CSV table of C-alpha atoms and ligand atoms in Angstrom, one decimal:
chain,number,residue,atom,x,y,z
P,1,MET,CA,0.0,0.0,0.0
P,2,PRO,CA,1.4,3.4,-0.8
P,3,THR,CA,1.7,5.6,2.2
P,4,ALA,CA,0.9,9.3,2.2
P,5,ASP,CA,2.8,11.6,4.3
P,6,PRO,CA,2.3,15.3,4.8
P,7,LEU,CA,4.7,17.4,2.8
P,8,LYS,CA,6.9,18.8,5.5
P,9,ARG,CA,6.9,22.6,5.6
P,10,GLU,CA,10.6,23.5,5.5
P,11,ALA,CA,12.2,25.5,8.2
P,12,PRO,CA,13.4,28.8,6.8
P,13,ASP,CA,17.1,28.1,6.5
P,14,SER,CA,16.6,24.8,4.7
P,15,LEU,CA,15.3,26.7,1.7
P,16,MET,CA,18.7,28.5,1.4
P,17,LEU,CA,21.5,26.0,1.6
P,18,THR,CA,24.8,27.7,2.0
P,19,GLY,CA,28.3,26.4,1.3
P,20,PHE,CA,27.5,25.8,-2.4
P,21,TRP,CA,28.1,27.3,-5.8
P,22,TYR,CA,25.0,28.8,-7.5
P,23,ARG,CA,24.5,30.1,-11.1
P,24,ALA,CA,24.0,33.8,-10.8
P,25,LEU,CA,23.8,35.3,-14.3
P,26,PRO,CA,24.4,34.1,-17.9
P,27,SER,CA,27.9,35.1,-19.1
P,28,ASP,CA,26.6,37.0,-22.1
P,29,ARG,CA,24.7,39.4,-19.9
P,30,VAL,CA,27.8,40.5,-18.0
P,31,LYS,CA,29.7,43.1,-20.0
P,32,ARG,CA,33.2,44.3,-19.2
P,33,GLY,CA,33.2,47.5,-17.3
P,34,HIS,CA,29.5,47.4,-16.4
P,35,LEU,CA,27.9,46.6,-13.0
P,36,HIS,CA,25.0,44.2,-13.0
P,37,LYS,CA,22.5,43.4,-10.2
P,38,ALA,CA,21.7,39.8,-9.3
P,39,MET,CA,19.8,38.2,-6.5
P,40,LEU,CA,20.8,34.9,-5.0
P,41,LEU,CA,19.4,33.3,-1.8
P,42,ASP,CA,17.9,36.6,-0.8
P,43,ILE,CA,21.3,38.2,-1.1
P,44,ALA,CA,21.6,41.3,-3.4
P,45,LEU,CA,24.8,41.1,-5.4
P,46,VAL,CA,26.6,43.3,-7.9
P,47,ILE,CA,28.4,41.3,-10.6
P,48,GLY,CA,30.9,42.5,-13.2
P,49,ARG,CA,34.0,41.8,-15.2
P,50,ASP,CA,37.3,43.4,-14.6
P,51,ARG,CA,39.7,44.6,-17.3
P,52,THR,CA,40.9,41.1,-17.9
P,53,GLU,CA,37.3,39.8,-18.3
P,54,LYS,CA,37.5,38.0,-15.0
P,55,PRO,CA,34.1,38.0,-13.2
P,56,PHE,CA,33.6,39.2,-9.7
P,57,ALA,CA,30.7,39.3,-7.2
P,58,LEU,CA,30.3,41.8,-4.3
P,59,ARG,CA,27.4,42.3,-2.0
P,60,ASP,CA,25.3,45.1,-3.4
P,61,ALA,CA,25.6,47.3,-0.3
P,62,CYS,CA,28.4,49.6,0.6
P,63,PRO,CA,30.0,48.6,4.0
P,64,HIS,CA,29.9,52.3,4.9
P,65,ARG,CA,26.2,53.1,4.9
P,66,GLY,CA,24.6,50.6,2.6
P,67,MET,CA,24.3,52.4,-0.7
P,68,PRO,CA,24.0,49.8,-3.5
P,69,LEU,CA,27.5,49.5,-5.1
P,70,SER,CA,25.7,48.8,-8.4
P,71,CYS,CA,24.8,52.5,-8.4
P,72,GLY,CA,28.5,53.4,-8.3
P,73,ARG,CA,31.3,53.7,-10.9
P,74,PHE,CA,33.6,51.0,-12.1
P,75,ASP,CA,36.9,51.6,-13.8
P,76,GLY,CA,37.7,48.0,-14.6
P,77,GLU,CA,39.6,47.5,-11.3
P,78,GLN,CA,37.8,49.3,-8.5
P,79,VAL,CA,34.2,50.0,-7.7
P,80,GLU,CA,33.5,53.5,-6.3
P,81,CYS,CA,30.5,54.0,-4.1
P,82,SER,CA,28.2,56.8,-5.4
P,83,TYR,CA,27.5,58.2,-1.9
P,84,HIS,CA,30.9,59.1,-0.3
P,85,GLY,CA,33.3,57.8,-2.9
P,86,TRP,CA,34.8,54.9,-1.0
P,87,ARG,CA,36.7,52.7,-3.4
P,88,PHE,CA,36.9,48.9,-3.3
P,89,GLU,CA,39.0,46.4,-5.2
P,90,ALA,CA,36.4,44.5,-7.4
P,91,GLN,CA,38.0,41.1,-7.0
P,92,SER,CA,38.7,41.1,-3.3
P,93,GLY,CA,36.3,43.8,-2.0
P,94,GLN,CA,39.2,45.3,-0.1
P,95,CYS,CA,38.9,49.1,0.5
P,96,ARG,CA,41.5,51.2,-1.2
P,97,LEU,CA,40.4,54.7,-0.5
P,98,ILE,CA,38.1,56.8,1.8
P,99,PRO,CA,38.2,60.3,0.4
P,100,SER,CA,37.1,62.0,3.6
P,101,VAL,CA,40.0,60.7,5.7
P,102,THR,CA,42.8,63.2,6.2
P,103,ALA,CA,46.5,62.2,6.1
P,104,ASP,CA,47.0,62.5,9.8
P,105,GLN,CA,44.0,60.4,10.8
P,106,GLY,CA,45.8,57.2,10.2
P,107,LEU,CA,42.7,55.1,9.5
P,108,LYS,CA,43.8,51.8,7.9
P,109,VAL,CA,41.4,51.7,5.0
P,110,ASP,CA,42.6,48.4,3.6
P,111,ARG,CA,41.4,46.6,6.7
P,112,ILE,CA,37.9,47.2,5.5
P,113,TYR,CA,36.2,44.9,3.0
P,114,ALA,CA,33.0,45.1,1.0
P,115,GLY,CA,31.2,41.7,1.2
P,116,ASN,CA,32.7,39.6,-1.5
P,117,TYR,CA,32.1,36.2,-3.0
P,118,GLY,CA,34.0,33.4,-4.8
P,119,CYS,CA,33.1,33.8,-8.5
P,120,GLU,CA,33.8,31.6,-11.5
P,121,GLU,CA,32.7,31.5,-15.1
P,122,ARG,CA,31.6,28.0,-16.3
P,123,ASP,CA,29.5,26.8,-19.2
P,124,SER,CA,27.9,30.1,-20.2
P,125,PHE,CA,27.2,31.2,-16.6
P,126,ILE,CA,28.8,33.3,-13.9
P,127,TRP,CA,28.7,31.1,-10.7
P,128,VAL,CA,28.9,32.5,-7.2
P,129,PHE,CA,29.9,30.6,-4.1
P,130,VAL,CA,27.6,31.4,-1.2
P,131,PRO,CA,29.6,30.5,2.0
P,132,ASP,CA,28.2,29.2,5.2
P,133,HIS,CA,29.1,32.3,7.1
P,134,GLY,CA,28.2,34.9,4.5
P,135,PRO,CA,30.2,38.1,4.5
P,136,ALA,CA,28.3,40.8,6.3
P,137,SER,CA,28.0,43.9,4.1
P,138,ALA,CA,30.6,45.5,6.4
P,139,GLY,CA,33.6,43.5,7.4
P,140,PHE,CA,37.2,43.3,8.2
P,141,THR,CA,37.9,39.9,6.7
P,142,ARG,CA,38.7,38.3,3.4
P,143,ARG,CA,36.2,35.9,2.0
P,144,GLU,CA,35.9,32.2,2.8
P,145,GLN,CA,37.5,30.3,-0.1
P,146,PRO,CA,35.3,27.7,-1.7
P,147,GLY,CA,36.7,24.1,-1.3
P,148,SER,CA,35.8,23.1,-4.9
P,149,SER,CA,35.3,24.7,-8.3
P,150,ALA,CA,31.9,25.5,-9.7
P,151,PRO,CA,30.0,22.4,-11.2
P,152,ALA,CA,30.4,21.7,-14.9
P,153,VAL,CA,28.4,20.1,-17.6
P,154,PRO,CA,30.1,16.7,-18.3
P,155,THR,CA,31.2,16.4,-21.9
P,156,PHE,CA,32.4,13.3,-23.8
P,157,SER,CA,34.2,14.5,-27.0
P,158,GLY,CA,36.3,17.5,-28.1
P,159,ARG,CA,33.7,19.1,-30.4
P,160,TYR,CA,30.1,19.8,-29.4
P,161,LYS,CA,27.4,22.3,-29.5
P,162,THR,CA,26.0,24.1,-26.5
P,163,ALA,CA,22.9,26.1,-25.6
P,164,TYR,CA,21.3,27.5,-22.5
P,165,LEU,CA,17.8,28.3,-21.4
P,166,ARG,CA,16.2,29.9,-18.4
P,167,ALA,CA,12.9,30.5,-16.8
P,168,ASP,CA,11.7,32.3,-13.7
P,169,LEU,CA,9.4,30.3,-11.5
P,170,PRO,CA,7.1,32.0,-9.0
P,171,CYS,CA,7.5,29.3,-6.3
P,172,SER,CA,10.0,28.3,-3.6
P,173,VAL,CA,13.1,26.4,-4.7
P,174,ASP,CA,11.7,23.2,-3.1
P,175,HIS,CA,8.6,23.2,-5.4
P,176,GLY,CA,10.9,24.0,-8.3
P,177,ILE,CA,13.1,21.1,-7.6
P,178,ILE,CA,10.5,18.5,-6.8
P,179,GLY,CA,8.6,19.6,-9.9
P,180,LEU,CA,11.7,18.8,-11.9
P,181,MET,CA,12.2,15.3,-10.5
P,182,ASP,CA,8.5,14.3,-10.5
P,183,PRO,CA,8.0,11.6,-13.1
P,184,ALA,CA,4.2,11.5,-13.0
P,185,HIS,CA,3.4,14.9,-14.5
P,186,GLY,CA,4.8,14.1,-17.9
P,187,PRO,CA,1.7,12.8,-19.7
P,188,PHE,CA,-0.4,15.6,-18.3
P,189,VAL,CA,1.9,18.6,-18.6
P,190,HIS,CA,4.2,17.7,-21.5
P,191,GLN,CA,1.8,16.6,-24.2
P,192,ALA,CA,2.9,17.1,-27.8
P,193,TRP,CA,2.2,15.0,-30.9
P,194,TRP,CA,5.9,14.4,-31.4
P,195,TRP,CA,6.5,13.4,-27.7
P,196,ARG,CA,3.6,11.6,-26.2
P,197,SER,CA,0.0,11.9,-25.3
P,198,ARG,CA,-1.8,11.1,-22.0
P,199,HIS,CA,-3.0,7.8,-23.7
P,200,SER,CA,0.6,6.6,-23.9
P,201,ILE,CA,0.7,6.3,-20.2
P,202,HIS,CA,2.1,2.9,-19.0
P,203,GLU,CA,3.8,1.3,-16.1
P,204,LYS,CA,7.5,2.0,-15.7
P,205,GLN,CA,10.2,0.6,-13.5
P,206,LYS,CA,13.4,2.5,-12.8
P,207,GLN,CA,16.5,1.7,-10.7
P,208,PHE,CA,17.8,4.3,-8.3
P,209,GLU,CA,20.9,4.3,-6.2
P,210,PRO,CA,22.5,6.6,-3.7
P,211,ILE,CA,25.5,8.7,-4.7
P,212,PRO,CA,27.4,11.3,-2.6
P,213,ASN,CA,25.0,14.1,-1.7
P,214,GLY,CA,22.3,12.8,-4.0
P,215,PHE,CA,20.8,9.9,-6.0
P,216,ARG,CA,21.1,8.5,-9.5
P,217,MET,CA,18.5,7.1,-11.8
P,218,SER,CA,20.7,4.3,-13.2
P,219,ALA,CA,21.5,3.9,-16.9
P,220,HIS,CA,18.8,2.3,-18.9
P,221,THR,CA,17.3,2.3,-22.4
P,222,PRO,CA,14.8,5.2,-22.3
P,223,SER,CA,11.1,4.7,-22.7
P,224,SER,CA,10.1,3.5,-26.1
P,225,ASN,CA,6.9,5.4,-26.2
P,226,SER,CA,8.4,8.6,-27.6
P,227,ALA,CA,9.3,9.2,-31.2
P,228,PRO,CA,12.6,11.2,-30.6
P,229,TYR,CA,14.2,8.2,-28.8
P,230,LYS,CA,13.2,5.8,-31.6
P,231,LEU,CA,14.7,8.2,-34.1
P,232,LEU,CA,17.9,8.6,-32.1
P,233,LYS,CA,18.4,4.8,-31.9
P,234,LEU,CA,18.1,4.6,-35.7
P,235,TYR,CA,20.4,7.5,-36.4
P,236,ALA,CA,23.1,6.6,-34.0
P,237,ASP,CA,22.9,3.0,-35.1
P,238,ALA,CA,23.4,2.1,-31.5
P,239,ASP,CA,22.3,-1.1,-29.8
P,240,SER,CA,21.2,0.7,-26.8
P,241,ILE,CA,20.7,4.2,-25.5
P,242,THR,CA,21.6,4.9,-21.9
P,243,THR,CA,20.3,7.7,-19.9
P,244,THR,CA,21.6,8.6,-16.5
P,245,ILE,CA,20.0,11.2,-14.3
P,246,ASP,CA,21.8,12.4,-11.2
P,247,PHE,CA,20.4,14.7,-8.6
P,248,VAL,CA,23.0,16.3,-6.3
P,249,LEU,CA,22.5,18.8,-3.5
P,250,PRO,CA,21.8,21.6,-3.4
P,251,ASN,CA,20.1,22.0,-6.7
P,252,LEU,CA,21.9,20.1,-9.5
P,253,ARG,CA,20.3,17.8,-12.0
P,254,TYR,CA,22.7,16.1,-14.5
P,255,GLU,CA,21.2,14.2,-17.4
P,256,THR,CA,23.4,12.3,-19.8
P,257,ILE,CA,22.2,10.4,-22.9
P,258,ARG,CA,24.7,8.2,-24.7
P,259,ALA,CA,24.2,6.3,-27.9
P,260,GLY,CA,27.3,4.9,-29.5
P,261,LYS,CA,29.7,7.8,-30.2
P,262,TYR,CA,26.9,10.3,-29.8
P,263,TRP,CA,26.0,12.0,-26.6
P,264,PHE,CA,23.8,14.7,-25.0
P,265,SER,CA,24.5,16.1,-21.6
P,266,SER,CA,22.8,18.8,-19.5
P,267,LEU,CA,23.1,20.4,-16.2
P,268,THR,CA,19.9,21.9,-14.9
P,269,THR,CA,19.9,24.0,-11.7
P,270,VAL,CA,17.0,25.5,-9.7
P,271,THR,CA,18.3,28.5,-7.9
P,272,PRO,CA,16.6,30.1,-4.9
P,273,ILE,CA,16.3,33.8,-5.7
P,274,THR,CA,14.0,34.7,-2.8
P,275,ARG,CA,11.9,32.6,-0.5
P,276,ASP,CA,9.0,32.3,-3.0
P,277,HIS,CA,10.8,32.8,-6.3
P,278,CYS,CA,13.3,30.5,-8.0
P,279,ARG,CA,14.9,30.3,-11.4
P,280,ILE,CA,15.6,27.3,-13.6
P,281,ASP,CA,18.7,27.3,-15.8
P,282,VAL,CA,19.5,24.6,-18.3
P,283,VAL,CA,22.8,24.3,-20.0
P,284,ALA,CA,23.0,21.5,-22.6
P,285,CYS,CA,25.9,20.2,-24.6
P,286,TRP,CA,25.7,17.6,-27.4
P,287,ASN,CA,27.5,16.2,-30.4
P,288,LEU,CA,24.3,14.7,-31.8
P,289,PHE,CA,23.0,16.2,-35.1
P,290,ARG,CA,26.1,18.4,-35.2
P,291,TRP,CA,25.9,18.4,-39.0
P,292,MET,CA,22.4,19.7,-38.9
P,293,PRO,CA,22.4,23.5,-39.5
P,294,PHE,CA,19.4,24.0,-37.3
P,295,GLY,CA,20.4,21.4,-34.7
P,296,ALA,CA,20.9,23.9,-32.0
P,297,SER,CA,17.7,25.8,-32.7
P,298,LEU,CA,15.7,22.6,-33.0
P,299,LEU,CA,17.0,21.4,-29.6
P,300,LYS,CA,16.4,24.8,-28.1
P,301,PHE,CA,12.9,24.8,-29.4
P,302,VAL,CA,12.1,21.4,-27.9
P,303,PHE,CA,13.7,22.3,-24.7
P,304,ALA,CA,12.0,25.7,-24.5
P,305,LYS,CA,8.7,24.0,-24.9
P,306,PHE,CA,9.3,21.7,-22.0
P,307,VAL,CA,10.6,24.4,-19.7
P,308,GLU,CA,7.7,26.7,-20.6
P,309,GLN,CA,5.2,23.9,-19.9
P,310,ASP,CA,6.8,23.4,-16.4
P,311,ARG,CA,6.9,27.2,-15.8
P,312,ARG,CA,3.3,27.6,-16.7
P,313,THR,CA,2.3,24.7,-14.5
P,314,MET,CA,4.2,26.0,-11.5
P,315,GLU,CA,2.7,29.5,-12.0
P,316,LEU,CA,-0.7,27.9,-11.7
P,317,GLN,CA,0.4,25.8,-8.8
P,318,SER,CA,1.6,28.8,-6.9
P,319,GLU,CA,-2.0,30.1,-6.9
P,320,GLY,CA,-3.1,26.9,-5.1
P,321,LEU,CA,-0.1,27.2,-2.7
P,322,LYS,CA,-0.9,30.7,-1.7
P,323,HIS,CA,-3.1,29.8,1.2
P,324,ASN,CA,-0.9,27.0,2.6
P,325,PRO,CA,-3.0,23.9,1.8
P,326,HIS,CA,-2.0,20.6,3.3
P,327,LEU,CA,0.0,18.5,0.8
P,328,MET,CA,1.1,14.9,0.5
P,329,LEU,CA,3.8,12.9,-1.2
P,330,ILE,CA,3.0,9.3,-2.3
P,331,ASP,CA,5.0,6.3,-3.1
P,332,ASP,CA,6.6,5.5,-5.5
P,333,ALA,CA,6.2,8.5,-7.8
P,334,ASP,CA,7.0,11.0,-5.2
P,335,ARG,CA,9.8,9.0,-3.6
P,336,PRO,CA,12.6,11.1,-5.3
P,337,ALA,CA,11.0,14.2,-3.7
P,338,LYS,CA,11.1,12.5,-0.3
P,339,TRP,CA,14.8,11.7,-0.9
P,340,TYR,CA,15.4,15.3,-1.7
P,341,PHE,CA,13.9,16.5,1.6
P,342,GLY,CA,15.7,13.6,3.3
P,343,LEU,CA,19.1,14.7,1.8
P,344,LYS,CA,18.6,18.2,2.8
P,345,ALA,CA,17.7,17.3,6.4
P,346,ALA,CA,20.7,14.9,6.6
P,347,HIS,CA,23.0,17.6,5.2
P,348,LEU,CA,21.9,20.2,7.7
P,349,GLU,CA,22.1,17.6,10.6
P,350,ALA,CA,25.6,16.7,9.6
P,351,LYS,CA,26.5,20.3,9.6
P,352,ARG,CA,25.0,20.9,13.0
P,353,THR,CA,26.7,17.9,14.6
P,354,GLY,CA,29.9,17.8,12.6
P,355,ALA,CA,29.3,14.1,12.1
P,356,GLU,CA,29.3,12.4,8.7
P,357,MET,CA,26.2,12.9,6.6
P,358,LYS,CA,23.8,10.0,6.9
P,359,HIS,CA,22.3,9.3,3.4
P,360,PRO,CA,18.6,8.8,3.4
P,361,MET,CA,18.9,5.8,1.0
P,362,SER,CA,20.5,2.6,2.4
P,363,GLY,CA,21.1,1.1,-1.1
P,364,PRO,CA,19.7,0.6,-4.6
P,365,VAL,CA,15.9,0.9,-4.9
P,366,THR,CA,13.5,0.0,-7.7
P,367,LEU,CA,10.6,2.4,-8.1
P,368,LYS,CA,7.4,1.8,-10.1
P,369,TRP,CA,4.9,4.2,-11.4
P,370,ARG,CA,2.7,4.9,-14.4
P,371,SER,CA,3.5,7.8,-16.7
R,1,LIG,S1,27.6,54.7,1.7
R,1,LIG,FE1,29.2,54.1,0.3
R,1,LIG,S2,30.7,55.5,0.7
R,1,LIG,FE2,29.2,56.0,2.1
R,2,LIG,FE1,8.4,18.8,-16.5
């Protein structure tokens, strides 16, 4: 018998997991010499590129009296606050000048820092590392260095195409993420003549296994009820097509499809912007159909349709969620959502106690559902 348990209402800080990299802005939006605003985990940021094109991220509040630094001037190296002209090194946030200080006052301006963040450019995005102990807008310390680099889309050959897509979702990051891993909405939300209809619904069985900080839907030959997969098999002349989908905390969904020498790989993230607003960003790379002049646009078109269907659905859902209805998650179709909440709880507990994280899955599991 499937059991129904109430969808746990998340404690405030579990919506905003710190100590991770997050996608902040698409690379092509960030122009050299300009200051751009971005919001991440309820933190207002100012993002830019220095003279050497290297990106940087500062808290968008001057450590003096809070003026947004994005209103200031930027010379390619230092950001100058528009209120009293304090100047900060863009890359480190270190203060270099306080114009009002006289020579005999001896204030050590370089002890002052604007809140600053680890920042990397990867796969068409500027990523920002949000540390556990976030820099206050006013501080006297350098930033916490991230222990790893920003996540990357896995690629499997030298030459490939790439595209990205994004959509704003008017819901909390939790609903964004469980909406993404939910297998049962497909036949109802993603109907299209070239994909599948609600009449193609049938029983499925998938293998899942625990991986560090997440879980994997193990490689398998994808469902035969959709035309694109049939086509792909024919085209790649491959005996089998394998798909692997990994979910990894805090918000990463890796999907890899391999058919002979052809591959498709994507990294989707759902980023908390504020408590009730998140954004979905998909970056895809592939060497399939590389010879097709409109390969990229076709893929983007298909992708955009999917994301738009999800966005529209979550927009409608947010209406229903406005008044805090009681919700439930059922087995097996909502089990991945339960693992997600379990992973987050285990992660936070491990942080609290300093002990090793206890994974919510004890081993491989087979789930069954109809979709
Ligand atoms: S508020 Fe920025 S210099 Fe005073
Ligand atoms: Fe979907």
